[in-house]
Amino acid sequence: MCLAVPMKLIQFEGVNGVVESDGVIMDVNIMLIEEPKIGDYLIIHAGFAIQKLDEKEALETINLFKELRDESE
Amino acid sequence: MKYKDEFRNKHEIRKYVDRIGEKAADRSISLMEVCGTHTMAISHYGIRNMMPEYLRLISGPGCPVCVTPNSYIDHAIALAKLDDVIITTFGDMMRVPGSTSSLEHVRSNGADIKIVYSAMNAVEIAEANPLKTVVFLGVGFETTAPTIAASIKVADECKIKNYYVLSAHKVMPPAMESLVLNKKIGIDGFICPGHVSTVIGSLPYSFLAEKYNKACVISGFEPVDICASILMLVEQVTDGNPRIEIQYKRAVKPEGNPAALKMMYDVFEPCDSEWRGIGLIKESGLKIKNEYKGFDAYDAIEVETEPLKELNGCICGDVLQGLKFPYECGLFKTVCTPENPVGACMVSSEGTCAAYYRYENNWT
């Protein structure tokens, strides 16, 4: 039930946002997000964005995976 | 999803599994996940079977629908039977059994029950039906509670007087403490819930490491995330250095989401709460504050509920605490199936029994 998916913010006005992922477009409420920007990846749960996805951290996690692989090889 | 391939790469998974296998643990290690989405991912990707023998992965009370007790379902059913009441709910509550019935059953007998995707839809239904009493079934952990709080605030601001919430919201850290205190379970560490933590951050778990020496890692949901988190947990245990770490850094900040937390605690306050199978846990629930009492369905609508009855033979309570595996239940897969579920853990798509039924066929 805590299922949540990252989707990209493509437009918004006030607390009403429109997000997109793999061609699926949805209206969501963005009142729980501070300083939303077009292009942000937001974690969507029950019609609300509950957090921003941090792209820099996502890339760092991926780099960690790669480092471990390189070490093991 | 962006970067999906990186987080599902089977070579990466293999490297982590090998690393976990290389850790020479001198005793068995038990790790528990307390999030239904983790339960599903661990079953779906076969992670349990990839683990070395010393490591036991057990599922805890991570599904909010599953831990909602019969008494709550009975209350919702009693409300649904009243004239001029519309019940609004997330879809997964429909088939959860109460003492003698379910919401789905009373709907088939004429009760007005609408499935919504968001609590905001329930507010819209209330606005469009001013002569009806609209009750939203507020079920969910800290991930969901801020969104329900937001619906109450919006209804308050828009002066919608026929919208009510029947809150069974729960918070996770006190439940984790009660599981730690149950020596029969024997948990060494927790795969901490990812989306609950997007809201609450990492600090509310620190007592589990400091007071109880339990390893804690907040994990993402992709298979590489989960395997990476398991390695971090095993290292904490074997190094004798339990602490709270965040693996799911792309979504979880130590402080969580302050705006969501503020929303949640503007509207709700902690209360003791009953968990199916576990019993009453102090300060583990959320009730509507006095300031918003007008929206509290418990207070505003008087109703008589049927006498409480527990199911015979169903071991959901033990499954929810990680004391038993689903295949140890006499009803599992014979009487109790996803098509004809007996217990809550089989009803919910994120329940432990449903996960085992769907993905794990190798029990003996």
Coordinates of C-alpha atoms in Angstrom, one line a residue:
Chain A
M1 CA 0.0 0.0 0.0
C2 CA 3.0 2.3 0.4
L3 CA 3.6 1.6 -3.2
A4 CA 4.9 4.8 -4.8
V5 CA 6.3 5.5 -8.2
P6 CA 8.7 8.2 -9.5
M7 CA 7.1 10.4 -12.2
K8 CA 8.4 13.5 -14.0
L9 CA 6.6 16.8 -13.3
I10 CA 5.7 18.3 -16.7
Q11 CA 3.5 21.2 -15.7
F12 CA 1.9 22.7 -12.6
E13 CA -0.2 25.6 -11.3
G14 CA -0.4 26.1 -7.6
V15 CA -0.8 22.7 -5.9
N16 CA -2.0 21.0 -9.0
G17 CA 0.7 19.2 -10.9
V18 CA 0.8 17.0 -14.0
V19 CA 3.3 14.1 -14.0
E20 CA 4.4 11.7 -16.7
S21 CA 6.1 8.3 -16.8
D22 CA 6.4 6.0 -19.8
G23 CA 3.7 7.9 -21.6
V24 CA 1.2 7.7 -18.7
I25 CA 0.0 11.2 -17.7
M26 CA -1.6 11.9 -14.3
D27 CA -2.9 14.8 -12.2
V28 CA -1.3 14.9 -8.8
N29 CA -1.4 17.2 -5.8
I30 CA 2.1 18.8 -5.1
M31 CA 1.3 20.7 -1.9
L32 CA 3.8 18.5 0.1
I33 CA 6.7 19.4 -2.2
E34 CA 8.8 22.5 -1.5
E35 CA 9.9 24.5 -4.6
P36 CA 8.7 22.1 -7.3
K37 CA 10.3 22.6 -10.7
I38 CA 9.3 21.4 -14.2
G39 CA 11.5 18.3 -14.9
D40 CA 11.7 17.2 -11.2
Y41 CA 11.2 13.5 -10.7
L42 CA 8.6 13.2 -7.9
I43 CA 7.6 10.1 -5.9
I44 CA 3.8 9.7 -6.3
H45 CA 1.6 8.0 -3.7
A46 CA -2.2 8.1 -3.5
G47 CA -2.6 11.1 -5.7
F48 CA 0.1 13.2 -4.0
A49 CA 3.8 13.8 -4.6
I50 CA 5.4 12.9 -1.3
Q51 CA 9.1 13.6 -2.1
K52 CA 11.5 14.7 -4.8
L53 CA 13.8 12.1 -6.3
D54 CA 17.4 13.4 -6.0
E55 CA 19.1 12.7 -9.4
K56 CA 22.6 13.3 -8.1
E57 CA 22.1 10.7 -5.3
A58 CA 20.6 8.2 -7.8
L59 CA 23.7 8.5 -9.9
E60 CA 25.9 8.1 -6.9
T61 CA 24.1 4.9 -5.9
I62 CA 24.6 3.6 -9.4
N63 CA 28.3 4.5 -9.2
L64 CA 28.5 2.6 -5.9
F65 CA 27.1 -0.5 -7.6
K66 CA 29.7 -0.1 -10.4
E67 CA 32.6 0.3 -8.0
L68 CA 31.6 -2.9 -6.2
R69 CA 31.5 -4.7 -9.5
D70 CA 34.9 -3.4 -10.6
E71 CA 36.4 -4.4 -7.2
S72 CA 35.0 -7.9 -7.5
E73 CA 36.3 -8.4 -11.0
Chain B
M1 CA 11.4 4.7 -14.8
K2 CA 14.8 6.4 -15.4
Y3 CA 17.8 4.2 -14.4
K4 CA 15.6 1.1 -14.1
D5 CA 18.1 -1.0 -15.9
E6 CA 20.9 -0.1 -13.5
F7 CA 18.7 -1.0 -10.5
R8 CA 17.6 -4.3 -11.9
N9 CA 20.9 -5.5 -13.4
K10 CA 21.3 -9.2 -12.7
H11 CA 25.1 -8.9 -12.7
E12 CA 25.0 -6.3 -10.0
I13 CA 22.6 -8.5 -8.0
R14 CA 25.0 -11.4 -8.4
K15 CA 28.0 -9.4 -7.1
Y16 CA 26.1 -8.3 -4.0
V17 CA 24.8 -11.9 -3.4
D18 CA 28.4 -13.2 -3.7
R19 CA 29.6 -10.5 -1.2
I20 CA 26.9 -11.4 1.3
G21 CA 27.9 -15.1 0.9
E22 CA 31.6 -14.3 1.5
K23 CA 30.7 -12.7 4.9
A24 CA 31.6 -15.5 7.3
A25 CA 28.9 -15.2 9.9
D26 CA 29.6 -17.3 13.0
R27 CA 25.9 -17.6 13.7
S28 CA 22.7 -17.2 11.8
I29 CA 21.4 -13.7 11.1
S30 CA 17.7 -12.8 10.9
L31 CA 16.7 -9.6 9.0
M32 CA 13.1 -8.4 8.8
E33 CA 11.5 -6.2 6.3
V34 CA 8.5 -4.1 7.5
C35 CA 7.2 -2.8 4.2
G36 CA 4.7 -4.7 2.0
T37 CA 6.4 -3.4 -1.2
H38 CA 9.7 -4.9 0.1
T39 CA 7.9 -8.1 0.9
M40 CA 6.6 -8.3 -2.7
A41 CA 10.0 -7.4 -4.2
I42 CA 11.9 -10.0 -2.2
S43 CA 9.4 -12.7 -3.2
H44 CA 9.1 -11.5 -6.8
Y45 CA 12.9 -11.4 -7.5
G46 CA 13.6 -14.6 -5.6
I47 CA 16.0 -12.8 -3.3
R48 CA 15.2 -15.1 -0.3
N49 CA 16.5 -18.1 -2.2
M50 CA 19.7 -16.3 -3.3
M51 CA 20.8 -15.8 0.3
P52 CA 23.4 -17.9 2.0
E53 CA 22.3 -20.4 4.6
Y54 CA 23.3 -18.3 7.6
L55 CA 20.9 -15.5 6.5
R56 CA 17.2 -15.6 7.2
L57 CA 14.9 -13.0 5.7
I58 CA 11.6 -12.7 7.5
S59 CA 8.5 -10.5 6.7
G60 CA 7.0 -8.3 9.3
P61 CA 3.8 -6.2 9.6
G62 CA 4.5 -4.1 6.5
C63 CA 1.1 -4.1 5.0
P64 CA -1.3 -1.5 6.5
V65 CA -4.4 -3.3 5.3
C66 CA -3.2 -6.6 6.9
V67 CA -2.5 -5.1 10.3
T68 CA -5.9 -3.3 10.5
P69 CA -7.9 -5.3 13.1
N70 CA -11.3 -6.8 12.7
S71 CA -12.8 -4.2 15.0
Y72 CA -12.0 -1.4 12.5
I73 CA -13.4 -3.4 9.5
D74 CA -16.6 -4.1 11.6
H75 CA -16.9 -0.3 12.4
A76 CA -16.5 0.6 8.7
I77 CA -19.1 -2.1 7.8
A78 CA -21.6 -0.7 10.4
L79 CA -21.1 2.8 9.0
A80 CA -21.6 1.5 5.4
K81 CA -25.0 0.0 6.4
L82 CA -26.4 3.4 7.6
D83 CA -28.7 5.4 5.3
D84 CA -27.2 8.3 3.5
V85 CA -23.7 7.3 4.1
I86 CA -21.1 6.9 1.3
I87 CA -18.0 5.0 2.3
T88 CA -14.9 6.0 0.3
T89 CA -11.8 3.8 0.5
F90 CA -8.6 2.6 -1.2
G91 CA -9.4 -0.5 -3.2
D92 CA -7.4 -3.0 -1.1
M93 CA -9.7 -2.6 1.9
M94 CA -12.7 -4.0 0.0
R95 CA -12.1 -7.7 0.6
V96 CA -10.5 -7.6 4.0
P97 CA -12.6 -9.8 6.3
G98 CA -14.2 -8.4 9.4
S99 CA -15.8 -10.5 12.1
T100 CA -18.5 -11.9 9.7
S101 CA -18.5 -9.8 6.6
S102 CA -16.4 -7.5 4.3
L103 CA -17.0 -4.2 2.6
E104 CA -17.3 -6.0 -0.7
H105 CA -20.0 -8.2 0.7
V106 CA -22.0 -5.3 2.1
R107 CA -21.6 -3.4 -1.1
S108 CA -23.1 -6.3 -3.0
N109 CA -26.1 -5.9 -0.6
G110 CA -26.6 -2.3 -1.6
A111 CA -24.2 -0.3 0.6
D112 CA -22.8 2.8 -1.2
I113 CA -19.1 2.2 -1.2
K114 CA -16.8 4.0 -3.6
I115 CA -13.2 3.1 -4.3
V116 CA -10.9 6.2 -4.7
Y117 CA -7.3 6.6 -5.7
S118 CA -6.7 9.6 -3.5
A119 CA -8.3 11.0 -0.3
M120 CA -8.9 14.2 -2.4
N121 CA -11.3 12.2 -4.5
A122 CA -13.3 11.5 -1.4
V123 CA -13.5 15.2 -0.6
E124 CA -14.7 15.9 -4.1
I125 CA -17.4 13.2 -3.6
A126 CA -18.5 14.9 -0.4
E127 CA -18.7 18.3 -2.1
A128 CA -20.8 16.8 -4.9
N129 CA -23.1 15.1 -2.5
P130 CA -23.9 17.7 0.2
L131 CA -26.9 15.7 1.6
K132 CA -24.8 12.6 2.1
T133 CA -22.4 11.7 4.9
V134 CA -19.1 10.8 3.2
V135 CA -16.6 8.7 5.3
F136 CA -13.1 8.0 4.1
L137 CA -11.3 5.0 5.5
G138 CA -8.0 6.4 6.6
V139 CA -5.7 3.4 6.5
G140 CA -2.0 3.5 6.0
F141 CA 1.4 4.3 7.5
E142 CA 3.4 7.5 7.5
T143 CA 3.6 7.4 3.7
T144 CA -0.2 7.8 3.4
A145 CA -1.2 9.8 6.5
P146 CA 0.0 13.2 5.3
T147 CA -2.2 12.9 2.2
I148 CA -5.2 12.1 4.4
A149 CA -4.3 15.0 6.7
A150 CA -4.2 17.2 3.6
S151 CA -7.7 16.1 2.6
I152 CA -9.0 17.1 6.0
K153 CA -7.3 20.5 5.8
V154 CA -8.7 21.1 2.4
A155 CA -12.2 20.1 3.5
D156 CA -11.8 22.5 6.5
E157 CA -10.7 25.4 4.3
C158 CA -13.5 24.7 1.7
K159 CA -16.0 24.4 4.6
I160 CA -17.1 20.9 3.5
K161 CA -19.0 19.7 6.5
N162 CA -20.1 16.3 5.4
Y163 CA -16.6 14.8 5.0
Y164 CA -15.3 12.5 7.8
V165 CA -12.2 10.3 8.2
L166 CA -12.2 7.0 10.2
S167 CA -8.6 6.9 11.1
A168 CA -6.7 3.7 11.6
H169 CA -3.4 5.2 10.6
K170 CA -0.3 3.7 12.1
V171 CA 3.3 4.7 12.6
M172 CA 6.1 2.1 12.2
P173 CA 8.9 2.7 14.8
P174 CA 6.8 1.7 17.8
A175 CA 5.7 -1.5 16.1
M176 CA 9.4 -2.3 15.3
E177 CA 10.2 -1.8 19.0
S178 CA 7.5 -4.2 20.0
L179 CA 8.8 -6.8 17.5
V180 CA 12.3 -6.4 19.0
L181 CA 11.0 -6.9 22.5
N182 CA 9.4 -10.2 21.4
K183 CA 12.3 -12.6 22.0
K184 CA 10.6 -15.4 20.1
I185 CA 11.2 -13.6 16.8
G186 CA 14.9 -12.8 17.3
I187 CA 15.6 -10.0 14.9
D188 CA 19.2 -8.8 14.2
G189 CA 18.3 -6.0 11.9
F190 CA 15.6 -4.3 9.9
I191 CA 15.3 -3.5 6.2
C192 CA 13.6 -0.2 7.0
P193 CA 10.7 0.9 4.9
G194 CA 11.7 3.2 2.0
H195 CA 8.5 5.2 1.4
V196 CA 7.6 5.6 5.1
S197 CA 11.1 7.0 5.4
T198 CA 10.7 9.5 2.6
V199 CA 8.3 11.2 5.0
I200 CA 9.8 10.5 8.5
G201 CA 13.5 10.3 7.5
S202 CA 16.1 8.2 9.3
L203 CA 16.1 9.7 12.8
P204 CA 13.0 8.0 14.2
Y205 CA 14.8 4.6 13.9
S206 CA 18.0 5.5 15.7
F207 CA 16.7 4.2 19.0
L208 CA 16.6 0.7 17.5
A209 CA 20.3 0.8 17.0
E210 CA 21.2 2.8 20.1
K211 CA 18.9 1.1 22.7
Y212 CA 18.5 -2.4 21.2
N213 CA 21.7 -2.9 19.1
K214 CA 19.6 -3.6 15.9
A215 CA 21.1 -3.0 12.5
C216 CA 18.9 -0.7 10.4
V217 CA 19.2 0.2 6.7
I218 CA 16.5 2.2 4.8
S219 CA 16.3 0.4 1.5
G220 CA 15.0 1.2 -2.0
F221 CA 12.7 -1.2 -3.8
E222 CA 14.6 -2.4 -6.8
P223 CA 16.4 -5.8 -6.5
V224 CA 19.9 -4.3 -6.5
D225 CA 18.8 -1.8 -3.8
I226 CA 17.6 -4.6 -1.6
C227 CA 20.7 -6.8 -2.1
A228 CA 22.9 -3.8 -1.4
S229 CA 20.9 -3.0 1.8
I230 CA 21.2 -6.7 2.9
L231 CA 25.0 -6.5 2.5
M232 CA 25.1 -3.2 4.6
L233 CA 23.0 -4.9 7.3
V234 CA 25.1 -8.0 7.4
E235 CA 28.2 -5.8 7.7
Q236 CA 26.7 -3.9 10.6
V237 CA 25.9 -7.2 12.4
T238 CA 29.2 -8.9 11.7
D239 CA 31.2 -5.8 12.5
G240 CA 29.2 -5.3 15.8
N241 CA 28.4 -1.8 14.7
P242 CA 24.6 -1.4 14.5
R243 CA 23.4 2.0 13.3
I244 CA 20.9 3.5 11.0
E245 CA 22.1 3.9 7.4
I246 CA 20.3 5.1 4.3
Q247 CA 20.7 3.1 1.1
Y248 CA 17.7 4.7 -0.6
K249 CA 19.5 8.1 -0.7
R250 CA 17.8 9.2 -3.9
A251 CA 14.5 9.4 -2.1
V252 CA 15.2 9.6 1.7
K253 CA 16.8 12.5 3.6
P254 CA 17.7 12.1 7.3
E255 CA 15.1 14.7 8.1
G256 CA 12.4 13.2 5.8
N257 CA 9.9 15.5 4.2
P258 CA 9.3 18.3 6.7
A259 CA 6.3 19.6 4.8
A260 CA 4.6 16.2 4.9
L261 CA 5.5 15.7 8.6
K262 CA 4.1 19.1 9.4
M263 CA 0.9 18.3 7.5
M264 CA 0.6 15.0 9.3
Y265 CA 1.1 16.4 12.8
D266 CA -1.0 19.5 12.2
V267 CA -4.0 17.2 11.9
F268 CA -3.1 14.0 13.7
E269 CA -1.6 13.1 17.1
P270 CA -0.2 9.8 18.4
C271 CA -2.5 7.4 20.1
D272 CA -2.4 3.7 21.2
S273 CA -3.4 1.5 18.4
E274 CA -4.3 -2.1 17.9
W275 CA -2.4 -4.2 15.3
R276 CA -3.9 -7.4 14.0
G277 CA -2.0 -10.3 15.5
I278 CA 0.3 -8.1 17.6
G279 CA -2.3 -6.4 19.9
L280 CA -2.2 -2.9 21.3
I281 CA 1.0 -0.9 20.8
K282 CA 1.5 2.3 22.7
E283 CA 1.7 5.5 20.6
S284 CA 1.6 3.5 17.4
G285 CA -1.5 5.1 15.8
L286 CA -2.6 8.5 14.7
K287 CA -5.9 10.0 15.7
I288 CA -7.5 13.3 14.6
K289 CA -6.6 16.2 16.8
N290 CA -9.2 18.1 18.8
E291 CA -8.9 21.1 16.4
Y292 CA -10.2 18.9 13.6
K293 CA -12.6 16.8 15.7
G294 CA -15.5 17.7 13.4
F295 CA -13.9 15.5 10.8
D296 CA -13.5 12.5 13.0
A297 CA -16.0 9.7 12.1
Y298 CA -15.5 8.0 15.4
D299 CA -16.8 11.0 17.3
A300 CA -19.3 12.4 14.8
I301 CA -21.2 9.3 13.8
E302 CA -22.7 7.0 16.4
V303 CA -22.9 3.4 15.3
E304 CA -23.3 -0.1 16.8
T305 CA -20.9 -2.7 15.7
E306 CA -21.4 -6.5 15.7
P307 CA -19.7 -8.6 18.4
L308 CA -16.0 -9.2 17.6
K309 CA -15.1 -12.6 16.2
E310 CA -11.7 -13.9 15.2
L311 CA -11.1 -16.4 12.4
N312 CA -10.5 -20.0 13.2
G313 CA -7.4 -21.6 11.9
C314 CA -6.0 -18.4 10.3
I315 CA -2.4 -17.6 11.5
C316 CA -2.1 -14.1 10.0
G317 CA -1.2 -12.8 13.5
D318 CA 1.9 -15.0 13.6
V319 CA 2.8 -14.4 10.0
L320 CA 2.6 -10.6 10.6
Q321 CA 5.1 -10.9 13.4
G322 CA 7.5 -13.1 11.4
L323 CA 6.8 -16.0 13.9
K324 CA 5.6 -18.3 11.2
F325 CA 5.9 -18.6 7.4
P326 CA 2.7 -18.7 5.3
Y327 CA 3.3 -22.3 4.3
E328 CA 3.0 -23.3 8.0
C329 CA -0.7 -22.4 7.9
G330 CA -3.1 -25.2 7.4
L331 CA -5.4 -23.0 5.3
F332 CA -2.6 -21.7 3.0
K333 CA -3.1 -22.5 -0.6
T334 CA -5.8 -25.1 0.2
V335 CA -8.7 -23.1 1.7
C336 CA -7.1 -19.7 1.5
T337 CA -6.1 -18.4 -1.9
P338 CA -6.0 -15.0 -3.6
E339 CA -9.4 -15.8 -5.3
N340 CA -11.0 -16.9 -2.0
P341 CA -8.9 -15.3 0.8
V342 CA -9.5 -16.2 4.4
G343 CA -7.0 -13.9 6.1
A344 CA -5.9 -10.4 5.5
C345 CA -2.4 -11.4 4.5
M346 CA -3.8 -13.2 1.5
V347 CA -6.3 -10.5 0.6
S348 CA -3.9 -7.6 0.2
S349 CA -1.8 -7.6 -2.9
E350 CA 1.1 -6.7 -0.6
G351 CA 0.4 -9.3 2.1
T352 CA 3.0 -11.9 3.0
C353 CA 0.7 -14.8 2.2
A354 CA -0.2 -13.3 -1.2
A355 CA 3.5 -12.8 -2.0
Y356 CA 4.4 -16.4 -1.1
Y357 CA 1.4 -17.7 -3.0
R358 CA 2.3 -15.8 -6.1
Y359 CA 6.1 -16.1 -6.2
E360 CA 7.6 -18.6 -3.8
N361 CA 6.7 -22.2 -4.6
N362 CA 9.6 -23.9 -3.1
W363 CA 8.4 -24.3 0.5
T364 CA 8.7 -27.8 2.0

